PDB file of C-alpha atoms in Angstrom:
ATOM      1  CA  MET A  30     -19.589 -11.984 -21.163  1.00 80.00           C
ATOM      2  CA  ASN A  31     -18.199 -15.828 -20.363  1.00 94.00           C
ATOM      3  CA  ILE A  32     -16.395 -14.516 -17.428  1.00 97.00           C
ATOM      4  CA  TYR A  33     -15.721 -18.543 -17.149  1.00 96.00           C
ATOM      5  CA  LEU A  34     -14.720 -19.169 -20.398  1.00 96.00           C
ATOM      6  CA  THR A  35     -12.376 -16.193 -20.147  1.00 97.00           C
ATOM      7  CA  LEU A  36     -10.447 -16.949 -17.780  1.00 97.00           C
ATOM      8  CA  LYS A  37      -9.782 -20.427 -18.607  1.00 96.00           C
ATOM      9  CA  GLN A  38      -8.808 -19.656 -22.429  1.00 96.00           C
ATOM     10  CA  SER A  39      -6.135 -16.987 -20.301  1.00 97.00           C
ATOM     11  CA  GLN A  40      -2.890 -17.870 -19.888  1.00 97.00           C
ATOM     12  CA  ARG A  41      -0.279 -15.260 -17.656  1.00 98.00           C
ATOM     13  CA  LEU A  42       2.638 -16.037 -15.823  1.00 98.00           C
ATOM     14  CA  ARG A  43       2.884 -17.863 -12.398  1.00 98.00           C
ATOM     15  CA  ILE A  44       4.609 -17.153  -9.774  1.00 98.00           C
ATOM     16  CA  SER A  45       6.098 -20.542  -8.241  1.00 97.00           C
ATOM     17  CA  ASP A  46       7.965 -21.524 -11.790  1.00 96.00           C
ATOM     18  CA  GLY A  47       8.152 -18.304 -13.711  1.00 97.00           C
ATOM     19  CA  GLU A  48       6.798 -20.175 -17.000  1.00 97.00           C
ATOM     20  CA  ILE A  49       3.713 -18.863 -18.868  1.00 97.00           C
ATOM     21  CA  SER A  50       0.300 -21.153 -18.227  1.00 97.00           C
ATOM     22  CA  PRO A  51      -3.110 -21.301 -18.682  1.00 97.00           C
ATOM     23  CA  ILE A  52      -4.290 -19.523 -14.823  1.00 97.00           C
ATOM     24  CA  LEU A  53      -7.164 -22.529 -14.469  1.00 97.00           C
ATOM     25  CA  SER A  54      -4.283 -25.246 -15.161  1.00 93.00           C
ATOM     26  CA  GLY A  55      -5.457 -28.251 -12.700  1.00 90.00           C
ATOM     27  CA  CYS A  56      -8.815 -26.570 -11.478  1.00 92.00           C
ATOM     28  CA  GLU A  57     -10.736 -29.102 -14.189  1.00 86.00           C
ATOM     29  CA  ASN A  58     -12.615 -31.370 -11.846  1.00 86.00           C
ATOM     30  CA  VAL A  59     -12.427 -28.991  -8.923  1.00 93.00           C
ATOM     31  CA  ASN A  60     -16.113 -28.462  -6.046  1.00 93.00           C
ATOM     32  CA  ARG A  61     -15.318 -25.295  -6.138  1.00 96.00           C
ATOM     33  CA  LEU A  62     -13.120 -22.654  -7.216  1.00 98.00           C
ATOM     34  CA  LEU A  63     -12.809 -19.345  -6.203  1.00 98.00           C
ATOM     35  CA  VAL A  64     -10.965 -16.368  -8.874  1.00 98.00           C
ATOM     36  CA  LEU A  65      -9.499 -13.664  -7.708  1.00 98.00           C
ATOM     37  CA  ILE A  66      -8.495 -11.012 -10.047  1.00 98.00           C
ATOM     38  CA  TRP A  67      -6.298  -8.064  -7.937  1.00 98.00           C
ATOM     39  CA  SER A  68      -5.238  -4.929  -8.366  1.00 97.00           C
ATOM     40  CA  GLN A  69      -1.284  -3.528  -8.182  1.00 96.00           C
ATOM     41  CA  LEU A  70       0.118  -6.792  -5.501  1.00 97.00           C
ATOM     42  CA  GLY A  71       1.303  -3.356  -3.787  1.00 95.00           C
ATOM     43  CA  ASP A  72      -2.327  -2.969  -3.013  1.00 96.00           C
ATOM     44  CA  PHE A  73      -3.459  -1.931   0.429  1.00 92.00           C
ATOM     45  CA  ASP A  74      -6.383  -4.572  -0.220  1.00 96.00           C
ATOM     46  CA  ASN A  75      -4.566  -7.355  -1.720  1.00 97.00           C
ATOM     47  CA  LEU A  76      -2.363  -8.021   1.164  1.00 97.00           C
ATOM     48  CA  GLU A  77      -5.338  -7.676   3.164  1.00 97.00           C
ATOM     49  CA  TYR A  78      -7.648 -10.062   1.267  1.00 98.00           C
ATOM     50  CA  ALA A  79      -4.344 -12.285   1.384  1.00 98.00           C
ATOM     51  CA  TRP A  80      -5.076 -12.518   5.208  1.00 98.00           C
ATOM     52  CA  TRP A  81      -8.035 -13.424   5.098  1.00 98.00           C
ATOM     53  CA  LEU A  82      -7.665 -16.289   2.888  1.00 98.00           C
ATOM     54  CA  GLN A  83      -4.189 -17.693   5.119  1.00 97.00           C
ATOM     55  CA  ARG A  84      -6.569 -17.396   7.975  1.00 96.00           C
ATOM     56  CA  GLU A  85      -9.336 -18.959   6.789  1.00 97.00           C
ATOM     57  CA  SER A  86      -7.147 -21.732   4.734  1.00 96.00           C
ATOM     58  CA  ALA A  87      -8.364 -24.863   6.528  1.00 96.00           C
ATOM     59  CA  ASN A  88     -12.240 -23.778   5.983  1.00 96.00           C
ATOM     60  CA  LEU A  89     -11.591 -23.532   2.860  1.00 96.00           C
ATOM     61  CA  GLN A  90      -9.649 -26.687   2.112  1.00 94.00           C
ATOM     62  CA  ALA A  91     -11.906 -28.431   4.588  1.00 94.00           C
ATOM     63  CA  GLN A  92     -14.710 -27.276   1.653  1.00 93.00           C
ATOM     64  CA  GLY A  93     -12.282 -28.256  -1.202  1.00 94.00           C
ATOM     65  CA  VAL A  94     -12.709 -24.321  -2.579  1.00 97.00           C
ATOM     66  CA  THR A  95      -8.888 -24.118  -4.975  1.00 97.00           C
ATOM     67  CA  ILE A  96      -7.777 -20.952  -5.179  1.00 98.00           C
ATOM     68  CA  ARG A  97      -6.620 -19.027  -8.036  1.00 98.00           C
ATOM     69  CA  ALA A  98      -5.095 -15.328  -8.509  1.00 98.00           C
ATOM     70  CA  ILE A  99      -4.417 -12.920 -11.330  1.00 98.00           C
ATOM     71  CA  GLY A 100      -2.700  -9.860  -9.477  1.00 98.00           C
ATOM     72  CA  ILE A 101      -0.559  -6.972 -11.961  1.00 98.00           C
ATOM     73  CA  GLY A 102       2.742  -7.153 -11.334  1.00 97.00           C
ATOM     74  CA  ASP A 103       5.977  -9.008 -12.250  1.00 98.00           C
ATOM     75  CA  ARG A 104       7.292 -12.171 -10.698  1.00 98.00           C
ATOM     76  CA  ALA A 105       9.300  -9.773  -8.298  1.00 98.00           C
ATOM     77  CA  SER A 106       6.712  -7.943  -6.851  1.00 98.00           C
ATOM     78  CA  GLY A 107       4.097 -11.736  -6.893  1.00 98.00           C
ATOM     79  CA  LEU A 108       7.851 -13.171  -4.997  1.00 98.00           C
ATOM     80  CA  LYS A 109       7.586 -10.597  -1.990  1.00 98.00           C
ATOM     81  CA  PHE A 110       3.429 -10.580  -2.208  1.00 98.00           C
ATOM     82  CA  CYS A 111       4.009 -14.272  -1.590  1.00 98.00           C
ATOM     83  CA  GLU A 112       6.947 -14.126   1.369  1.00 98.00           C
ATOM     84  CA  TYR A 113       4.746 -11.681   3.173  1.00 97.00           C
ATOM     85  CA  THR A 114       1.657 -13.022   3.033  1.00 97.00           C
ATOM     86  CA  GLY A 115       2.436 -16.512   2.845  1.00 97.00           C
ATOM     87  CA  PHE A 116       0.111 -17.376  -0.213  1.00 98.00           C
ATOM     88  CA  PRO A 117       1.003 -20.250  -2.517  1.00 98.00           C
ATOM     89  CA  THR A 118       3.399 -18.762  -5.584  1.00 98.00           C
ATOM     90  CA  GLU A 119       1.698 -21.510  -7.625  1.00 97.00           C
ATOM     91  CA  CYS A 120      -1.509 -20.385  -6.939  1.00 98.00           C
ATOM     92  CA  LEU A 121      -0.451 -16.774  -7.933  1.00 98.00           C
ATOM     93  CA  PHE A 122      -0.208 -15.608 -11.502  1.00 98.00           C
ATOM     94  CA  VAL A 123       0.499 -11.804 -12.570  1.00 98.00           C
ATOM     95  CA  ASP A 124      -0.570  -9.288 -15.860  1.00 97.00           C
ATOM     96  CA  PRO A 125       1.631  -6.772 -16.135  1.00 96.00           C
ATOM     97  CA  ASP A 126      -0.628  -4.566 -18.732  1.00 96.00           C
ATOM     98  CA  ALA A 127      -3.639  -4.999 -16.611  1.00 97.00           C
ATOM     99  CA  GLN A 128      -5.045  -6.679 -20.138  1.00 97.00           C
ATOM    100  CA  LEU A 129      -7.653  -9.344 -17.954  1.00 98.00           C
ATOM    101  CA  HIS A 130      -9.396  -6.745 -16.091  1.00 98.00           C
ATOM    102  CA  GLN A 131      -9.868  -5.047 -19.241  1.00 97.00           C
ATOM    103  CA  GLU A 132     -10.703  -7.603 -20.788  1.00 97.00           C
ATOM    104  CA  LEU A 133     -13.160  -8.876 -18.297  1.00 97.00           C
ATOM    105  CA  GLU A 134     -14.412  -4.770 -17.698  1.00 97.00           C
ATOM    106  CA  LEU A 135     -13.615  -4.045 -14.330  1.00 98.00           C
ATOM    107  CA  TYR A 136     -13.759  -0.642 -12.732  1.00 98.00           C
ATOM    108  CA  GLN A 137     -10.219   1.540 -13.767  1.00 97.00           C
ATOM    109  CA  GLY A 138     -10.773   3.615 -10.982  1.00 96.00           C
ATOM    110  CA  LEU A 139     -10.173   7.417 -11.753  1.00 96.00           C
ATOM    111  CA  THR A 140      -8.253   7.939 -15.461  1.00 94.00           C
ATOM    112  CA  VAL A 141      -8.485  11.910 -15.083  1.00 95.00           C
ATOM    113  CA  LYS A 142      -5.730  13.248 -17.267  1.00 93.00           C
ATOM    114  CA  PHE A 143      -3.882  16.393 -15.459  1.00 93.00           C
ATOM    115  CA  PRO A 144      -1.933  18.990 -18.107  1.00 91.00           C
ATOM    116  CA  LEU A 145       1.877  18.602 -17.543  1.00 89.00           C
ATOM    117  CA  LEU A 146       1.604  15.187 -15.807  1.00 93.00           C
ATOM    118  CA  ASN A 147       3.197  11.620 -17.762  1.00 93.00           C
ATOM    119  CA  THR A 148       0.458   8.210 -17.022  1.00 90.00           C
ATOM    120  CA  SER A 149       2.478   7.443 -13.702  1.00 91.00           C
ATOM    121  CA  GLN A 150       2.040  10.712 -12.644  1.00 93.00           C
ATOM    122  CA  SER A 151      -1.376  11.530 -13.235  1.00 95.00           C
ATOM    123  CA  ALA A 152      -2.057   7.235 -11.209  1.00 94.00           C
ATOM    124  CA  TRP A 153      -0.543   8.996  -8.256  1.00 94.00           C
ATOM    125  CA  VAL A 154      -3.224  11.555  -8.017  1.00 96.00           C
ATOM    126  CA  ASN A 155      -6.163  10.074  -9.194  1.00 96.00           C
ATOM    127  CA  LEU A 156      -4.544   7.331  -5.940  1.00 96.00           C
ATOM    128  CA  MET A 157      -4.637  10.515  -3.653  1.00 96.00           C
ATOM    129  CA  LEU A 158      -8.156  11.495  -4.425  1.00 96.00           C
ATOM    130  CA  MET A 159      -9.423   7.582  -4.877  1.00 96.00           C
ATOM    131  CA  CYS A 160      -7.844   7.353  -0.788  1.00 94.00           C
ATOM    132  CA  ALA A 161      -9.763  10.324   0.175  1.00 94.00           C
ATOM    133  CA  GLY A 162     -13.205   8.827  -1.715  1.00 95.00           C
ATOM    134  CA  ILE A 163     -13.796  10.380  -4.965  1.00 96.00           C
ATOM    135  CA  GLY A 164     -14.954   7.964  -7.286  1.00 96.00           C
ATOM    136  CA  SER A 165     -13.679   4.836  -4.808  1.00 97.00           C
ATOM    137  CA  PRO A 166     -17.984   4.738  -2.766  1.00 95.00           C
ATOM    138  CA  GLY A 167     -17.494   3.533   1.027  1.00 94.00           C
ATOM    139  CA  THR A 168     -13.532   3.672   1.026  1.00 96.00           C
ATOM    140  CA  LEU A 169     -14.538   6.861   3.313  1.00 96.00           C
ATOM    141  CA  GLY A 170     -16.461   4.401   5.490  1.00 96.00           C
ATOM    142  CA  GLU A 171     -14.023   1.811   5.612  1.00 96.00           C
ATOM    143  CA  VAL A 172     -11.058   2.959   6.519  1.00 96.00           C
ATOM    144  CA  PHE A 173     -13.622   4.650   9.702  1.00 96.00           C
ATOM    145  CA  ARG A 174     -14.135   1.258   9.818  1.00 97.00           C
ATOM    146  CA  GLY A 175     -10.532   0.155  11.351  1.00 96.00           C
ATOM    147  CA  TYR A 176     -10.097   2.557  14.008  1.00 95.00           C
ATOM    148  CA  LEU A 177     -13.885   2.271  15.419  1.00 95.00           C
ATOM    149  CA  GLY A 178     -14.010  -1.047  15.514  1.00 95.00           C
ATOM    150  CA  ASP A 179     -17.102  -3.859  14.014  1.00 96.00           C
ATOM    151  CA  LYS A 180     -19.083  -5.116  17.026  1.00 95.00           C
ATOM    152  CA  LYS A 181     -20.123  -7.753  13.813  1.00 96.00           C
ATOM    153  CA  ALA A 182     -16.382  -9.251  12.519  1.00 97.00           C
ATOM    154  CA  PRO A 183     -14.350 -11.214  14.217  1.00 96.00           C
ATOM    155  CA  GLN A 184     -11.281 -10.723  16.855  1.00 96.00           C
ATOM    156  CA  LEU A 185      -8.498 -10.160  14.000  1.00 95.00           C
ATOM    157  CA  ILE A 186      -5.522 -10.896  16.824  1.00 94.00           C
ATOM    158  CA  GLY A 187      -4.883 -12.937  18.671  1.00 93.00           C
ATOM    159  CA  ASP A 188      -4.515 -12.190  22.835  1.00 91.00           C
ATOM    160  CA  ASP A 189      -0.655 -13.517  23.084  1.00 91.00           C
ATOM    161  CA  GLU A 190       0.369 -12.230  19.182  1.00 92.00           C
ATOM    162  CA  VAL A 191       2.796  -9.383  18.626  1.00 93.00           C
ATOM    163  CA  ILE A 192       2.114  -7.335  16.007  1.00 91.00           C
ATOM    164  CA  HIS A 193       4.776  -5.849  14.824  1.00 88.00           C
ATOM    165  CA  ALA A 194       3.822  -2.247  12.650  1.00 86.00           C
ATOM    166  CA  LYS A 195       6.064   0.308  12.619  1.00 86.00           C
ATOM    167  CA  PRO A 196       6.349   3.395  13.635  1.00 87.00           C
ATOM    168  CA  LEU A 197       4.999   2.107  17.136  1.00 86.00           C
ATOM    169  CA  PRO A 198       5.891  -0.030  19.218  1.00 88.00           C
ATOM    170  CA  PRO A 199       5.166  -3.969  18.995  1.00 89.00           C
ATOM    171  CA  LEU A 200       1.732  -4.267  20.368  1.00 87.00           C
ATOM    172  CA  LYS A 201       0.372  -7.788  21.858  1.00 89.00           C
ATOM    173  CA  GLY A 202      -3.109  -8.593  20.932  1.00 87.00           C
ATOM    174  CA  SER A 203      -4.079  -8.556  24.606  1.00 89.00           C
ATOM    175  CA  PHE A 204      -3.352  -4.312  24.326  1.00 89.00           C
ATOM    176  CA  PHE A 205      -6.765  -4.205  22.331  1.00 91.00           C
ATOM    177  CA  LYS A 206      -8.881  -5.572  25.199  1.00 87.00           C
ATOM    178  CA  MET A 207      -8.417  -2.033  26.993  1.00 86.00           C
ATOM    179  CA  ALA A 208      -9.972  -0.713  23.398  1.00 77.00           C
ATOM    180  CA  GLY A 209     -13.074  -3.076  24.025  1.00 77.00           C
ATOM    181  CA  GLY A 210     -13.402  -6.788  24.938  1.00 86.00           C
ATOM    182  CA  THR A 211     -12.932  -9.619  22.816  1.00 91.00           C
ATOM    183  CA  GLY A 212     -14.052 -12.047  20.507  1.00 93.00           C
ATOM    184  CA  PHE A 213     -14.805  -8.641  17.904  1.00 96.00           C
ATOM    185  CA  GLN A 214     -13.018  -6.134  15.784  1.00 96.00           C
ATOM    186  CA  ARG A 215     -12.003  -3.546  18.078  1.00 94.00           C
ATOM    187  CA  PRO A 216     -11.146  -0.104  17.503  1.00 94.00           C
ATOM    188  CA  PHE A 217      -7.511   0.369  15.716  1.00 94.00           C
ATOM    189  CA  GLU A 218      -7.391  -3.538  15.526  1.00 94.00           C
ATOM    190  CA  LEU A 219      -8.438  -3.498  11.823  1.00 96.00           C
ATOM    191  CA  ALA A 220      -6.310   0.153  11.506  1.00 95.00           C
ATOM    192  CA  THR A 221      -3.068  -1.661  13.022  1.00 95.00           C
ATOM    193  CA  LEU A 222      -2.571  -5.334  10.442  1.00 96.00           C
ATOM    194  CA  ARG A 223      -3.587  -2.106   7.585  1.00 96.00           C
ATOM    195  CA  LEU A 224      -0.250   0.011   9.087  1.00 95.00           C
ATOM    196  CA  ARG A 225       1.906  -3.358   9.292  1.00 95.00           C
ATOM    197  CA  ASN A 226       0.794  -3.749   5.072  1.00 96.00           C
ATOM    198  CA  MET A 227       1.205  -0.006   4.440  1.00 95.00           C
ATOM    199  CA  THR A 228       4.804  -0.209   6.101  1.00 95.00           C
ATOM    200  CA  GLU A 229       5.543  -3.118   4.272  1.00 96.00           C
ATOM    201  CA  VAL A 230       4.565  -2.059   0.590  1.00 96.00           C
ATOM    202  CA  LEU A 231       6.574   1.008   1.094  1.00 94.00           C
ATOM    203  CA  SER A 232       9.877  -0.328   2.753  1.00 95.00           C
ATOM    204  CA  ASN A 233       9.949  -2.056  -1.316  1.00 97.00           C
ATOM    205  CA  TRP A 234       7.061  -0.161  -3.144  1.00 95.00           C
ATOM    206  CA  SER A 235       9.753  -0.424  -6.184  1.00 95.00           C
ATOM    207  CA  THR A 236       9.425  -4.123  -6.520  1.00 97.00           C
ATOM    208  CA  TYR A 237       5.622  -4.410  -5.611  1.00 97.00           C
ATOM    209  CA  VAL A 238       4.747  -1.719  -7.931  1.00 96.00           C
ATOM    210  CA  PRO A 239       7.466  -2.133 -10.818  1.00 95.00           C
ATOM    211  CA  ASN A 240       5.139   0.223 -13.513  1.00 93.00           C
ATOM    212  CA  SER A 241       2.621   2.675 -11.408  1.00 93.00           C
ATOM    213  CA  ALA A 242       0.456   3.013 -13.988  1.00 93.00           C
ATOM    214  CA  TYR A 243      -2.132   0.905 -13.097  1.00 95.00           C
ATOM    215  CA  LEU A 244      -2.916   2.069  -9.579  1.00 96.00           C
ATOM    216  CA  THR A 245      -5.794   2.757  -9.919  1.00 97.00           C
ATOM    217  CA  GLN A 246      -6.987  -0.067 -11.839  1.00 97.00           C
ATOM    218  CA  ARG A 247      -9.499  -2.173  -9.552  1.00 98.00           C
ATOM    219  CA  GLY A 248     -10.357  -6.057  -9.197  1.00 98.00           C
ATOM    220  CA  ALA A 249     -13.028  -8.632  -9.135  1.00 98.00           C
ATOM    221  CA  THR A 250     -13.641 -12.235  -6.984  1.00 98.00           C
ATOM    222  CA  PHE A 251     -15.318 -14.936  -9.222  1.00 98.00           C
ATOM    223  CA  LEU A 252     -16.358 -18.817  -7.710  1.00 98.00           C
ATOM    224  CA  PHE A 253     -17.528 -21.284 -10.049  1.00 97.00           C
ATOM    225  CA  ASP A 254     -18.610 -24.422  -9.295  1.00 95.00           C
ATOM    226  CA  GLY A 255     -17.452 -28.127 -10.494  1.00 91.00           C
ATOM    227  CA  GLN A 256     -18.957 -26.975 -14.245  1.00 92.00           C
ATOM    228  CA  GLY A 257     -17.971 -24.075 -14.154  1.00 94.00           C
ATOM    229  CA  ASN A 258     -21.206 -21.899 -13.518  1.00 96.00           C
ATOM    230  CA  LEU A 259     -20.876 -18.715 -11.677  1.00 97.00           C
ATOM    231  CA  LEU A 260     -21.823 -18.745  -7.710  1.00 97.00           C
ATOM    232  CA  TYR A 261     -20.732 -15.645  -6.623  1.00 97.00           C
ATOM    233  CA  LYS A 262     -19.539 -12.525  -8.605  1.00 97.00           C
ATOM    234  CA  HIS A 263     -17.992  -9.179  -6.569  1.00 98.00           C
ATOM    235  CA  CYS A 264     -17.158  -6.302  -9.156  1.00 98.00           C
ATOM    236  CA  ASP A 265     -14.764  -3.527  -7.128  1.00 97.00           C
ATOM    237  CA  ARG A 266     -16.008  -0.081  -7.398  1.00 96.00           C
ATOM    238  CA  GLY A 267     -13.394   1.631  -5.186  1.00 96.00           C
ATOM    239  CA  ILE A 268     -11.487   0.820  -2.371  1.00 96.00           C
ATOM    240  CA  LEU A 269     -11.533  -1.431   0.355  1.00 96.00           C
ATOM    241  CA  ASP A 270     -13.680  -2.414  -1.751  1.00 96.00           C
ATOM    242  CA  PHE A 271     -12.832  -6.624  -2.250  1.00 96.00           C
ATOM    243  CA  ALA A 272     -15.832  -7.469  -0.527  1.00 96.00           C
ATOM    244  CA  PHE A 273     -19.320  -7.486  -0.084  1.00 95.00           C
ATOM    245  CA  ASN A 274     -19.536  -8.498   3.427  1.00 96.00           C
ATOM    246  CA  LYS A 275     -16.279  -6.297   4.745  1.00 95.00           C
ATOM    247  CA  SER A 276     -16.848  -7.846   7.995  1.00 97.00           C
ATOM    248  CA  ASN A 277     -16.908 -11.102   6.628  1.00 97.00           C
ATOM    249  CA  PRO A 278     -14.964 -11.052   3.444  1.00 97.00           C
ATOM    250  CA  LEU A 279     -14.849 -14.569   2.978  1.00 97.00           C
ATOM    251  CA  SER A 280     -18.812 -15.310   4.076  1.00 96.00           C
ATOM    252  CA  PHE A 281     -20.185 -16.046   0.588  1.00 96.00           C
ATOM    253  CA  VAL A 282     -18.193 -19.242   0.290  1.00 95.00           C
ATOM    254  CA  LEU A 283     -17.454 -20.763   3.765  1.00 91.00           C
ATOM    255  CA  GLU A 284     -21.342 -19.937   4.937  1.00 77.00           C
TER     256      GLU A 284
END
C-alpha cells in the first residue's frame, strides 16, 4: 500500500469551513508533513496528543512541520475538540465512519459481538476490556506511568500553572514538587492532566462521540518528507499507545 497516495486521494470534511476537501490540500511544497489518523475525537489519546502538539508548536513550526489530522466524528465534535485543545480547525478533518482507518488497515481494537447487545453496546464492553489491557497491549503500564511518574519525561505542568481537574480542587504546578521534585514528570502529574481530559469528554460526551460504534478503533502517525517519502510510521495497538516513545511522544520529529 502506498500510504501517501491513499492520503493524497482522500477527501473529508474540514472543520474550519465545513467543506469536503482533499486532506492534503496545501501540502504540496512543505518541508515535512505530519499526518495523524486519530480515533474518536473524544478518545483520551487524541486529547493528550493534541496537548503535546500545542506544547511543542513553536519547535514544530521552526522545523517547518505541516500537520494534518483526521479523526472520527462530525463537525460539532471537531469544533469542540479544537476549542478545548487549541488544535487549528483548518488542520483537522473528520471521518464519521472510520473509512480512512479501514483503507489504511489500522487496528480496529476488540470487536467481539455480544449476544443481546447492539453494536454501540458491544463497542462499550469492548472498550472497557481494552482499558483493562485485553486486546490493548501496554495500556495498563501506561496508566501506571501516569501515576508513578517518569524521570525520562519532561516536567508537564509549570510550577506557576494552575490545573483544574474536577473533582479535585484547583492544583498549582508547584504542588507536584512534593511528589518528587522538578524537571521531570512527577508522580500523579500526567494522571492529573488525563483526569482533566476525562472530565472534559464525559461532560460533553454526545458532542465528542456522536457515534459510539467506533469506540475501539485505533489510529496511526505518519511523517513524510517533501516528496511524500515515508520517514516514520506508528500504528496504535491499544489505548494510550499513540506514540512509540511514551516519555516524549514527538521525539521522532523533533530530534
